[in-house]
Amino acid sequence: MPQPRTTVVRALATTISAALLLTACGAGSRTSSSTAAQVDCDFPAPSKATSVNVLAYNSSAIDPFTNTMVKSCSKNQVTVKHEPIDFAGQVQKTTATLAGDTGTYDVVETYGFIIPKYAGEQKLRPLDEYVAEFDQEYGLSDINKAMRQAMSYDGKLYGLPMQAQMYVMAYRKDVFESLGLKPPTTFAELRDVAGKIQQAGQIKYPVALPLLASSDIATAYDSALGSLGVDYVDATTMTPNFDKPEAAKAFDELRSLAPFMDPQVTTFDQPRVQQQMYNGSAAVAIMFSGRMNDLTQASNSKFSQQFGFAPPPSVAGGDVLYNTLSVDGWSIPTNAAADPKMLFEMIASSVSADASKASVPAAYPARDGIVTPGSSPYAEAAQVSIGKAPPAEPHPWTSRISNDTRTVVADVVLGNTPVAEGTAQMQQIAAKILAEYKK
Amino acid sequence: MRRREFLGLIAPSVLVMGGLLVLPLYRTVEWSLQRVNYGEAGTFVGLDNYSAALSDPRLGRAVLFTVGLTAVVVATLIVGGYLLAVMVNGLGRSKPFVLGFLLISYVVPNIVGATMFSWLFDANFGGVVNHLVSTLTGHEVLWFIDPWPNRLVIALDTIWFMLPFSMLVIIAGLQGVPAEVIEASRIDGASTFRTHWSVIIPSIRGVLGFVAIISIMDVLRTFDQLVPLSPQATQIGNESIMLYIYNVAFQDGGQQLGLGSAINVLLILLIVILLYPFIRGIAKEARQA
């Protein structure tokens, strides 16, 4: 019979061994390095050992840039650290790390939508002087001018663009061919196509859109409004546009797709829409381009070879599509502890020409000439889509209005609130936010 | 025990309780009276946050949903936990294996368990339960957007997750009931039901009270399982108080920490009110012992 003391020692040893084994599994980079490229990252060694913490959400389009930075810049006494996190987590941690005099992160992933807010509050460091200094070394002039503009505020660059995402429409070629259908170019055509697929009886709910009521639905409404040629706010008079007829029409058009979508569509985020396409329960999906590469993987779906790609339709005809162009990039917080010049070299290396080439086809890099129509099955559609996206609204109030009106948008799309009442509520919410900026 | 020894022994507990309980509680009450942004000193706003919280109909709906869920789940946990405990307690050599098996749902992280649980009802991911119900009833149940089916899913998941805890504590209680007392009741001709109702249950009243207290506190703080189980919680009235606090205070980088703190203080008061009868009963029992 074992002595109690021996048992305790054995239990202790087992626990310590298990703990060591688990920590060993997580040592080094916490993200998959399969998408990492090895590129030049030539910063001078700091005088003492330094840790650089990177905040960036995980997705197949962002990971190549993050992993390249971790792999290529962890040297010279510097350890670049990145913990896996989802987008919602990144949003919260960005708010928290930028708040005080000191922050947890030295490099944060940002996007055009939030740049005006944080740049206006001086929470991000302007990057223009570093771009001028390292332009030659990292070929920064090749970064698309419009994307640099999207990451700028008040004439200064606050985020070094890495990649862009825009809506792309994925559809089942086999289903469309068997019914003699063409990819729709307007919402009216989308309804027509979806009706015919429904009538054919193969697919009950042919259209799949990410309309998650707690998140994606605000982007969907903004895309519909933008396609109708209207911004959230008239920036010259600083008055909200939710009292315009287009604000109501955007709701009507989104709701007109309801008969062709899963009744539970307002619980679907992008991964769930992907899942609908993977398992064949939908025939048309409109999502950000960063989700398209997953559709083409045979390991994800037996229909991987059957997916065709096209630009998203416009809501009511015209050149502006049902679309949102989102430019992602790297920013350096004003309160970052590490040397900003060294941090800039790190972010510049992660968007270098080699790193950008390695990110294709998962991402749509910000450098001109990297993506060609032959780069991926959806590259051509993405290129058309990016040129026909509604213009960005680079103002500090945009993200706040989007956030604060989201619940109302969800209630209107779900039919809980009449359209007229919903737009009136949104007008009121937006006017209250704008009043703060008029002071 | 010498005074120095006494102080040395309780000091770590006092420090931990002070740091992790008293200080956050003090800060929560302080912030509930302020307008607070991350990294900035708060501005005193009196009772404005309480006024804003109490005038928001979402809070009322969240309280109603949370209290209703707590009542149903706690009652099921006590009854179901007792029945399961009696069955498992009656097992022979297989008891440790059955116990270990039943504890799996309790050791799986709540968010992971809830995500897997949601797949049972989700046609996109196979949805075994959804398929069975649709086949048997001929109706497509909208588990995630219809309020009552969604409430059922949330309640079932919470019960699935917490039942092992309830069962485990009640088994410990059952093992403390003297065998001769049960034997005496049988000799007196008591039926099985009568033995449980009039002999065993009164003997483990304190244990059942403990299960109720812990379960009430846990279910009132329902949060993470709602992320996969009720993605549209706000719109269908299935937002728990904790989810409401999160949505108000933090979602999408929101910074209404003052308002969130005020709702937190109201939640603490609600927990105290709901636990009062149980705490009083246990204290009374302790005094009598």
XYZ file of C-alpha atoms in Angstrom:
728
model
C 0.000 0.000 0.000
C 1.538 3.362 -0.965
C 2.300 5.803 1.844
C 0.214 9.004 1.870
C 3.420 11.025 1.486
C 4.464 9.031 -1.608
C 1.021 9.566 -3.118
C 1.258 13.321 -2.553
C 4.726 13.422 -4.133
C 3.487 11.400 -7.142
C 0.443 13.638 -7.595
C 2.656 16.730 -7.361
C 5.122 15.338 -9.901
C 2.325 14.438 -12.325
C 0.790 17.909 -11.996
C 4.110 19.675 -12.563
C 4.909 17.447 -15.569
C 1.513 18.104 -17.121
C 1.882 21.853 -16.549
C 5.361 21.871 -18.103
C 4.137 19.870 -21.071
C 1.229 22.237 -21.659
C 3.361 25.364 -21.356
C 5.932 23.829 -23.707
C 3.181 23.355 -26.281
C 2.401 27.065 -26.144
C 5.971 28.340 -26.092
C 7.134 30.859 -28.702
C 4.583 32.270 -31.080
C 0.991 31.551 -30.141
C -0.208 31.738 -33.726
C 0.265 29.267 -36.520
C 3.456 30.005 -38.418
C 2.384 28.182 -41.568
C 1.459 31.479 -43.234
C 4.604 33.348 -42.093
C 7.152 34.610 -44.607
C 10.773 35.294 -43.718
C 11.554 38.882 -44.730
C 14.154 41.525 -43.905
C 13.488 43.312 -40.636
C 16.649 45.348 -40.121
C 16.228 47.423 -36.987
C 19.310 48.154 -34.838
C 19.529 46.035 -31.693
C 18.160 47.848 -28.633
C 20.435 48.299 -25.614
C 18.464 45.793 -23.540
C 16.135 42.848 -24.079
C 12.767 44.127 -25.293
C 9.321 42.605 -25.740
C 7.041 43.950 -28.430
C 3.372 43.107 -27.938
C 1.209 42.994 -31.044
C -2.580 43.243 -30.965
C -4.180 41.807 -34.099
C -7.256 39.629 -34.531
C -6.904 36.245 -36.167
C -8.253 35.697 -39.657
C -6.829 34.062 -42.745
C -6.290 37.532 -44.268
C -4.551 39.185 -41.281
C -2.530 36.206 -40.016
C 0.059 36.227 -42.849
C 1.152 39.769 -41.934
C 1.128 39.179 -38.170
C 2.977 35.889 -38.451
C 5.563 37.397 -40.762
C 6.254 40.152 -38.227
C 6.566 37.655 -35.367
C 8.848 35.374 -37.369
C 11.068 37.989 -39.029
C 11.440 40.588 -36.273
C 12.037 38.368 -33.234
C 15.805 38.865 -33.073
C 18.482 41.239 -31.727
C 17.245 40.792 -28.117
C 13.714 41.588 -29.256
C 10.825 39.192 -28.811
C 7.689 39.948 -30.790
C 4.649 38.503 -29.036
C 1.184 37.931 -30.404
C -1.667 36.203 -28.584
C -4.588 34.786 -30.580
C -7.710 36.922 -30.312
C -10.982 37.438 -32.176
C -12.157 40.713 -33.680
C -14.483 41.665 -30.813
C -11.624 41.083 -28.367
C -9.308 43.258 -30.413
C -11.858 46.097 -30.412
C -12.112 46.025 -26.626
C -8.392 45.699 -26.002
C -7.652 48.546 -28.409
C -9.917 50.838 -26.396
C -8.282 49.773 -23.149
C -4.641 49.908 -24.274
C -4.998 53.344 -25.853
C -6.719 54.835 -22.814
C -3.979 55.630 -20.313
C -0.443 56.992 -20.240
C 0.912 53.473 -20.614
C -0.521 50.646 -22.667
C -0.165 46.891 -22.998
C 0.491 46.856 -26.743
C 3.241 48.397 -28.888
C 1.647 47.683 -32.262
C -2.100 47.544 -32.907
C -4.033 46.417 -35.939
C -6.352 49.230 -37.045
C -8.735 49.878 -39.926
C -10.008 52.942 -41.737
C -13.283 53.045 -39.789
C -11.640 53.759 -36.419
C -8.601 55.788 -37.503
C -10.407 59.182 -37.342
C -11.648 58.531 -33.809
C -8.306 57.519 -32.313
C -6.209 59.889 -34.421
C -8.499 62.763 -33.442
C -7.889 61.888 -29.776
C -4.090 61.777 -30.378
C -3.993 58.137 -29.296
C -2.019 57.050 -32.383
C 1.381 58.211 -33.561
C 1.599 59.939 -36.993
C 3.783 57.816 -39.266
C 4.705 60.279 -42.044
C 8.270 61.012 -40.843
C 9.039 57.286 -40.629
C 7.518 56.630 -44.057
C 9.838 59.275 -45.497
C 12.860 57.791 -43.699
C 12.217 54.138 -44.606
C 10.510 54.538 -47.973
C 13.498 53.250 -49.945
C 14.352 50.382 -47.609
C 10.870 48.888 -47.525
C 9.477 50.190 -50.847
C 6.653 52.052 -49.129
C 5.811 54.178 -52.199
C 4.250 51.088 -53.762
C 1.506 51.021 -51.159
C -1.751 52.038 -52.804
C -2.409 55.758 -52.476
C -6.150 55.395 -51.853
C -5.475 52.899 -49.081
C -2.974 55.277 -47.485
C -5.667 57.911 -47.691
C -8.103 55.561 -45.943
C -5.660 55.205 -43.035
C -5.069 58.959 -42.790
C -6.764 61.663 -40.776
C -6.389 65.387 -41.107
C -3.659 64.947 -43.734
C -1.458 62.639 -41.628
C -0.938 58.880 -41.942
C -1.855 56.991 -38.743
C -1.873 53.421 -40.024
C 0.463 51.701 -42.462
C -1.892 49.806 -44.806
C -1.374 46.033 -45.020
C -4.439 44.807 -46.872
C -7.957 45.694 -47.922
C -11.196 43.834 -47.653
C -14.233 44.484 -49.758
C -17.469 42.590 -50.311
C -17.330 39.820 -52.899
C -20.248 37.664 -53.995
C -19.674 33.913 -54.032
C -22.146 31.729 -55.909
C -22.574 28.090 -56.847
C -21.610 27.817 -60.529
C -23.224 24.386 -60.897
C -26.574 25.604 -59.560
C -26.511 28.757 -61.695
C -25.515 26.854 -64.868
C -28.152 24.166 -64.408
C -30.848 26.855 -64.137
C -29.392 29.114 -66.839
C -28.768 31.972 -64.386
C -26.188 34.760 -64.387
C -24.658 36.403 -61.310
C -27.027 39.223 -60.259
C -25.879 42.825 -60.586
C -28.719 44.466 -58.631
C -30.847 43.511 -55.650
C -33.838 43.097 -58.006
C -31.846 40.543 -60.022
C -30.703 38.890 -56.799
C -34.336 38.427 -55.736
C -35.175 37.074 -59.190
C -32.262 34.605 -59.186
C -32.983 33.523 -55.615
C -36.651 32.964 -56.460
C -35.754 30.706 -59.371
C -33.344 28.657 -57.245
C -36.032 28.321 -54.583
C -38.588 27.219 -57.192
C -36.185 24.595 -58.491
C -36.568 23.033 -55.051
C -32.934 22.156 -54.397
C -32.097 24.918 -51.954
C -34.702 26.320 -49.603
C -32.843 29.476 -48.589
C -30.449 30.361 -51.449
C -29.137 33.727 -50.162
C -26.686 33.971 -47.261
C -25.606 37.304 -45.772
C -23.812 37.974 -42.476
C -26.535 39.877 -40.604
C -25.661 39.067 -36.992
C -27.849 41.412 -34.954
C -25.103 42.182 -32.441
C -22.461 43.002 -35.035
C -22.524 42.585 -38.840
C -25.981 44.060 -39.367
C -24.687 47.633 -38.990
C -22.121 47.095 -41.760
C -24.817 45.570 -43.984
C -27.081 48.599 -43.521
C -24.187 51.005 -44.125
C -23.350 49.109 -47.340
C -26.943 49.333 -48.565
C -27.158 53.041 -47.725
C -23.804 53.678 -49.407
C -24.929 51.875 -52.559
C -27.891 54.271 -52.704
C -25.408 57.153 -52.680
C -26.007 58.405 -49.152
C -23.603 58.727 -46.194
C -24.560 58.443 -42.522
C -23.912 62.143 -42.123
C -23.752 65.172 -44.392
C -20.254 66.207 -43.319
C -20.563 69.810 -44.487
C -23.678 70.603 -42.466
C -23.001 67.920 -39.836
C -26.569 66.648 -39.998
C -27.531 62.956 -40.051
C -29.042 61.583 -43.245
C -31.425 59.063 -41.681
C -34.390 61.298 -42.517
C -33.632 60.939 -46.251
C -35.817 58.571 -48.333
C -32.739 56.443 -49.106
C -32.386 55.593 -45.395
C -35.804 53.927 -45.487
C -35.181 52.394 -48.911
C -31.992 50.740 -47.624
C -34.087 48.987 -44.969
C -36.775 48.017 -47.485
C -34.194 46.505 -49.820
C -32.476 44.503 -47.075
C -35.833 43.251 -45.817
C -36.857 42.308 -49.362
C -34.246 39.527 -49.256
C -35.779 37.940 -46.154
C -37.902 35.332 -48.036
C -34.723 33.965 -49.624
C -32.603 33.787 -46.473
C -32.590 31.412 -43.521
C -35.186 32.696 -40.989
C -32.390 32.773 -38.400
C -30.078 34.885 -40.587
C -29.819 37.625 -37.951
C -27.815 35.161 -35.847
C -25.290 34.528 -38.640
C -21.814 36.023 -38.626
C -19.369 35.491 -41.501
C -18.079 32.057 -40.387
C -21.680 30.855 -40.229
C -22.366 32.170 -43.736
C -19.248 30.316 -44.880
C -20.678 27.215 -43.241
C -23.912 27.614 -45.224
C -21.892 27.692 -48.427
C -19.681 24.775 -47.326
C -22.618 22.489 -46.651
C -24.646 23.557 -49.684
C -27.565 25.105 -47.822
C -27.077 28.425 -49.676
C -26.171 29.229 -53.294
C -25.224 32.929 -53.083
C -23.284 34.680 -50.319
C -21.927 38.204 -49.962
C -19.060 38.560 -47.505
C -15.727 40.306 -47.069
C -13.072 39.133 -49.527
C -10.905 37.786 -46.683
C -13.408 34.935 -46.282
C -13.316 33.825 -49.915
C -10.077 31.847 -49.931
C -11.565 29.472 -47.345
C -14.367 28.620 -49.803
C -11.851 27.448 -52.387
C -10.243 24.900 -50.036
C -11.211 21.317 -50.805
C -10.714 20.451 -47.125
C -13.572 22.810 -46.212
C -16.262 21.833 -48.684
C -17.100 19.299 -51.342
C -18.341 22.250 -53.418
C -14.956 24.048 -53.359
C -14.528 23.699 -57.130
C -18.105 24.834 -57.774
C -17.811 28.308 -56.271
C -17.764 31.222 -58.688
C -17.013 34.793 -57.645
C -18.436 38.113 -58.819
C -18.650 41.690 -57.552
C -21.592 42.250 -55.180
C -24.775 43.699 -56.746
C -25.772 47.320 -56.378
C -28.895 47.899 -54.345
C -30.887 49.764 -56.984
C -28.663 49.861 -60.071
C -25.865 52.331 -60.688
C -22.130 52.181 -60.247
C -21.916 52.035 -56.469
C -22.234 48.486 -55.198
C -23.655 47.003 -52.002
C -20.222 47.160 -50.511
C -17.910 48.298 -47.748
C -14.224 48.848 -48.329
C -12.231 48.233 -45.197
C -8.492 48.915 -45.197
C -6.495 47.189 -42.464
C -3.129 48.410 -41.286
C -0.676 48.704 -38.429
C -0.631 51.635 -36.007
C 1.758 52.595 -33.228
C 0.013 53.814 -30.055
C 1.258 57.127 -28.667
C 1.697 55.395 -25.300
C 3.782 52.477 -26.679
C 6.830 51.811 -24.507
C 9.208 50.572 -27.228
C 11.213 52.772 -29.592
C 8.733 53.979 -32.274
C 11.372 53.883 -35.008
C 12.065 50.227 -34.283
C 8.323 49.499 -34.196
C 7.875 51.194 -37.547
C 10.586 49.061 -39.111
C 8.742 45.995 -37.842
C 5.407 46.998 -39.345
C 7.083 48.142 -42.571
C 8.798 44.771 -42.943
C 5.522 42.896 -42.402
C 3.958 44.759 -45.361
C 7.068 44.590 -47.542
C 6.804 43.357 -51.127
C 7.865 39.820 -50.183
C 5.482 39.651 -47.245
C 2.636 41.005 -49.360
C 3.273 38.471 -52.142
C 3.282 35.659 -49.589
C -0.122 36.763 -48.241
C -1.880 36.125 -51.590
C -4.448 34.592 -52.109
C -5.659 34.724 -48.498
C -5.371 38.526 -48.435
C -5.701 41.456 -50.822
C -2.425 43.297 -50.033
C -2.259 47.076 -50.043
C 0.641 47.178 -52.515
C -0.092 48.017 -56.107
C 0.454 45.264 -58.639
C 0.545 42.320 -56.233
C -2.999 41.111 -56.935
C -3.703 40.341 -60.579
C -6.834 38.769 -62.077
C -4.996 35.438 -62.009
C -3.893 35.648 -58.360
C -6.891 33.730 -57.091
C -10.352 32.604 -58.270
C -11.893 35.723 -56.706
C -9.178 38.292 -57.498
C -10.950 39.701 -60.547
C -14.216 40.114 -58.644
C -12.334 41.792 -55.796
C -10.637 44.214 -58.171
C -13.970 45.298 -59.661
C -15.535 45.498 -56.208
C -12.801 47.717 -54.756
C -13.290 50.246 -57.534
C -17.044 50.492 -56.961
C -17.267 50.722 -53.187
C -19.136 53.601 -51.511
C -16.742 56.337 -50.371
C -15.438 56.089 -46.801
C -16.666 58.478 -44.123
C -13.400 59.416 -42.394
C -14.865 61.213 -39.418
C -14.538 60.576 -35.678
C -18.315 60.249 -35.262
C -18.835 57.545 -37.898
C -17.908 54.535 -35.748
C -19.886 55.886 -32.779
C -23.031 56.399 -34.848
C -22.663 52.925 -36.358
C -22.243 51.373 -32.905
C -25.028 53.275 -31.173
C -27.618 52.769 -33.943
C -26.945 49.051 -34.411
C -29.690 47.862 -32.045
C -32.233 50.020 -33.889
C -31.036 48.678 -37.259
C -31.474 45.124 -35.963
C -34.971 45.876 -34.648
C -36.037 47.368 -37.992
C -34.595 44.525 -40.091
C -36.310 42.024 -37.794
C -39.595 43.866 -38.136
C -39.817 44.707 -34.423
C -39.732 48.426 -35.208
C -41.447 50.088 -38.216
C -39.008 51.594 -40.732
C -40.165 55.188 -40.203
C -39.884 54.880 -36.436
C -36.454 53.254 -36.733
C -35.003 55.936 -38.997
C -36.414 58.623 -36.686
C -34.683 56.972 -33.708
C -31.434 56.746 -35.651
C -31.677 60.409 -36.638
C -32.076 61.313 -32.976
C -29.153 59.143 -31.819
C -26.849 60.483 -34.531
C -27.858 64.121 -33.890
C -27.004 63.685 -30.200
C -23.550 62.304 -31.047
C -22.891 65.041 -33.618
C -23.826 67.707 -31.075
C -20.740 66.711 -29.079
C -18.518 67.422 -32.082
C -20.181 70.752 -32.862
C -19.146 72.204 -29.482
C -3.234 30.841 20.031
C -1.055 33.876 20.388
C -2.162 37.183 18.933
C 0.830 37.292 16.573
C 0.114 33.773 15.269
C -3.529 34.643 14.791
C -2.682 37.777 12.823
C -0.094 35.886 10.767
C -2.629 33.227 9.857
C -5.488 35.537 8.885
C -3.376 38.234 7.183
C -3.129 36.452 3.776
C -6.898 35.922 3.699
C -7.562 39.521 4.668
C -5.169 40.736 1.972
C -6.693 38.539 -0.724
C -10.275 39.386 0.284
C -9.412 43.075 0.471
C -7.677 43.084 -2.919
C -10.097 40.917 -4.816
C -13.404 41.686 -3.106
C -13.538 44.852 -1.030
C -11.466 47.068 -3.347
C -13.360 46.163 -6.567
C -16.660 46.532 -4.683
C -15.644 49.972 -3.426
C -14.529 50.978 -6.943
C -17.781 49.684 -8.461
C -19.869 51.755 -6.041
C -17.621 54.795 -6.629
C -17.831 54.494 -10.434
C -21.597 54.006 -10.281
C -21.764 57.651 -9.197
C -19.395 58.876 -11.915
C -19.037 59.234 -15.669
C -15.941 57.131 -16.383
C -13.752 56.576 -19.422
C -10.749 54.250 -19.504
C -7.580 55.894 -18.237
C -9.299 59.083 -17.063
C -10.440 60.257 -13.650
C -14.218 59.930 -13.265
C -16.586 62.901 -13.055
C -19.192 62.845 -10.274
C -22.720 62.676 -11.729
C -24.728 61.791 -8.619
C -27.466 59.243 -9.251
C -27.629 59.871 -13.021
C -26.355 56.391 -13.854
C -28.965 54.760 -11.616
C -31.642 56.930 -13.145
C -30.496 55.994 -16.686
C -30.352 52.292 -15.778
C -33.766 52.185 -14.131
C -35.423 54.074 -16.988
C -34.084 51.674 -19.643
C -36.740 49.040 -20.454
C -33.927 46.641 -21.422
C -32.894 46.395 -17.756
C -36.420 45.388 -16.764
C -36.495 42.706 -19.471
C -33.034 41.485 -18.461
C -34.052 41.205 -14.775
C -37.250 39.358 -15.676
C -35.424 36.917 -17.948
C -32.585 36.326 -15.473
C -34.836 35.805 -12.446
C -37.158 33.510 -14.433
C -34.207 31.466 -15.695
C -32.806 31.280 -12.157
C -36.096 30.047 -10.681
C -36.573 27.307 -13.291
C -32.953 26.167 -13.376
C -32.392 26.167 -9.607
C -35.604 24.194 -8.979
C -34.572 21.664 -11.637
C -31.040 21.461 -10.264
C -32.251 20.652 -6.757
C -34.868 18.090 -7.814
C -32.787 16.576 -10.638
C -29.573 16.696 -8.597
C -31.303 14.898 -5.717
C -32.750 12.139 -7.939
C -29.421 11.657 -9.726
C -27.539 11.647 -6.420
C -29.845 8.969 -4.978
C -29.344 6.795 -8.074
C -25.562 7.229 -8.166
C -25.281 6.754 -4.391
C -26.940 3.381 -4.755
C -24.320 2.115 -7.186
C -21.624 -0.314 -6.140
C -18.097 -0.524 -7.559
C -19.055 1.356 -10.700
C -19.824 4.541 -8.690
C -16.448 6.311 -9.276
C -16.637 5.688 -13.035
C -20.250 6.882 -13.317
C -19.398 9.939 -11.188
C -16.387 10.747 -13.371
C -18.486 10.395 -16.514
C -21.245 12.619 -15.157
C -18.748 15.315 -14.186
C -17.519 15.824 -17.764
C -20.044 18.554 -18.563
C -19.001 20.441 -15.412
C -15.288 20.488 -16.231
C -15.720 21.535 -19.876
C -15.289 25.346 -20.097
C -18.742 26.913 -20.176
C -18.287 28.725 -23.487
C -16.962 25.570 -25.192
C -19.761 23.428 -23.793
C -22.382 25.989 -24.808
C -20.984 26.207 -28.344
C -21.147 22.428 -28.721
C -24.607 22.437 -27.160
C -25.774 25.049 -29.698
C -24.720 22.764 -32.548
C -27.288 20.190 -31.394
C -29.964 22.691 -32.408
C -28.227 24.263 -35.417
C -29.056 22.815 -38.848
C -25.854 24.383 -40.189
C -23.777 22.074 -37.990
C -25.801 18.876 -38.237
C -28.275 19.789 -35.499
C -29.241 16.327 -34.222
C -31.889 17.568 -31.784
C -33.221 20.044 -34.341
C -33.508 17.245 -36.894
C -35.293 14.927 -34.454
C -37.761 17.605 -33.335
C -38.458 18.662 -36.951
C -39.010 15.051 -37.987
C -41.290 14.240 -35.048
C -43.356 17.439 -35.069
C -43.201 18.335 -38.756
C -42.367 21.912 -37.752
C -39.143 23.827 -38.111
C -38.394 25.268 -34.675
C -36.399 28.516 -34.748
C -34.259 27.786 -31.710
C -32.170 30.940 -31.895
C -34.687 33.663 -32.767
C -37.973 32.560 -31.197
C -37.921 33.658 -27.545
C -39.381 30.564 -25.854
C -37.524 27.827 -27.785
C -34.358 29.853 -27.215
C -35.108 30.105 -23.493
C -35.535 26.332 -23.432
C -32.130 25.847 -25.085
C -30.473 28.230 -22.594
C -32.135 26.544 -19.602
C -31.221 23.041 -20.831
C -27.596 24.038 -21.372
C -27.357 25.648 -17.922
C -28.888 22.554 -16.298
C -26.580 20.253 -18.301
C -23.598 22.288 -17.137
C -24.521 22.658 -13.459
C -26.315 19.408 -12.622
C -23.077 17.506 -11.805
C -22.176 20.076 -9.140
C -25.584 19.804 -7.555
C -25.451 15.991 -7.668
C -21.947 15.854 -6.187
C -22.792 18.054 -3.187
C -26.052 16.192 -2.523
C -24.230 12.811 -2.662
C -21.905 14.108 0.064
C -25.002 15.063 2.056
C -26.656 11.670 1.526
C -23.578 9.880 2.778
C -23.858 11.805 6.028
C -27.387 10.558 6.785
C -27.092 7.833 9.473
C -28.083 4.405 8.079
C -29.879 3.517 11.336
C -32.269 6.471 10.911
C -33.258 5.227 7.448
C -33.525 1.675 8.750
C -35.754 2.829 11.609
C -38.114 4.580 9.202
C -38.403 1.419 7.109
C -39.099 -0.686 10.198
C -41.833 1.823 11.029
C -43.335 1.009 7.611
C -42.475 4.192 5.745
C -42.637 3.931 1.954
C -39.606 4.890 -0.162
C -41.137 8.256 -1.010
C -42.021 8.869 2.647
C -38.492 7.950 3.752
C -36.994 10.478 1.346
C -39.556 13.214 2.007
C -39.795 12.958 5.790
C -36.406 11.563 6.825
C -33.595 12.062 4.325
C -34.510 15.471 2.875
C -34.968 17.135 6.284
C -31.605 15.633 7.315
C -29.795 17.282 4.403
C -31.727 20.561 4.376
C -28.516 22.496 4.960
C -26.852 20.819 1.988
C -29.836 21.577 -0.249
C -29.736 25.190 0.960
C -26.063 25.367 0.052
C -26.775 23.999 -3.442
C -29.555 26.577 -3.820
C -27.321 29.465 -2.744
C -24.455 28.573 -5.085
C -26.817 27.827 -7.976
C -28.757 31.064 -7.544
C -25.524 33.055 -7.558
C -24.224 31.202 -10.635
C -27.414 31.426 -12.699
C -27.963 35.087 -11.823
C -24.524 35.715 -13.341
C -25.346 33.864 -16.599
C -23.208 35.386 -19.323
C -20.813 33.452 -21.530
C -23.168 30.694 -22.693
C -25.480 33.320 -24.181
C -22.858 34.279 -26.769
C -23.254 31.043 -28.775
C -26.756 30.135 -27.586
C -28.549 33.445 -28.057
C -26.806 35.630 -30.658
C -29.924 37.781 -30.853
C -30.541 37.944 -27.103
C -31.189 41.690 -26.966
C -33.860 41.610 -29.668
C -35.789 38.628 -28.283
C -35.701 39.564 -24.599
C -33.216 36.851 -23.616
C -30.475 39.205 -22.469
C -29.252 38.302 -18.983
C -28.293 41.054 -16.553
C -24.582 40.282 -16.975
C -24.850 40.334 -20.787
C -26.743 43.624 -20.539
C -23.957 45.074 -18.381
C -21.342 43.875 -20.877
C -23.282 45.268 -23.843
C -23.748 48.619 -22.156
C -20.273 48.990 -20.700
C -17.900 47.299 -23.115
C -19.317 46.157 -26.438
C -17.516 47.501 -29.506
C -15.133 49.522 -27.385
C -17.941 51.244 -25.498
C -16.897 53.080 -22.375
C -20.020 53.458 -20.252
C -18.228 52.116 -17.211
C -20.227 54.316 -14.820
C -23.555 53.045 -16.108
C -22.241 49.468 -16.126
C -21.120 49.870 -12.495
C -24.523 51.208 -11.464
C -26.246 48.172 -12.980
C -23.683 45.971 -11.202
C -24.600 47.502 -7.848
C -28.275 46.855 -8.610
C -27.403 43.242 -9.484
C -25.567 42.791 -6.172
C -28.655 44.064 -4.339
C -30.837 41.648 -6.306
C -28.553 38.712 -5.419
C -28.637 39.659 -1.735
C -32.454 39.869 -1.785
C -32.829 36.483 -3.492
C -30.302 34.781 -1.220
C -31.592 36.270 2.025
C -34.102 33.496 2.882
C -31.495 30.780 2.251
C -28.730 32.509 4.207
C -31.139 33.156 7.068
C -32.184 29.486 7.111
C -28.601 28.230 7.154
C -27.602 30.719 9.873
C -30.574 29.611 11.983
C -29.615 25.963 11.527
C -26.009 26.724 12.489
C -27.152 28.472 15.662
C -29.344 25.511 16.620
C -26.445 23.100 16.041
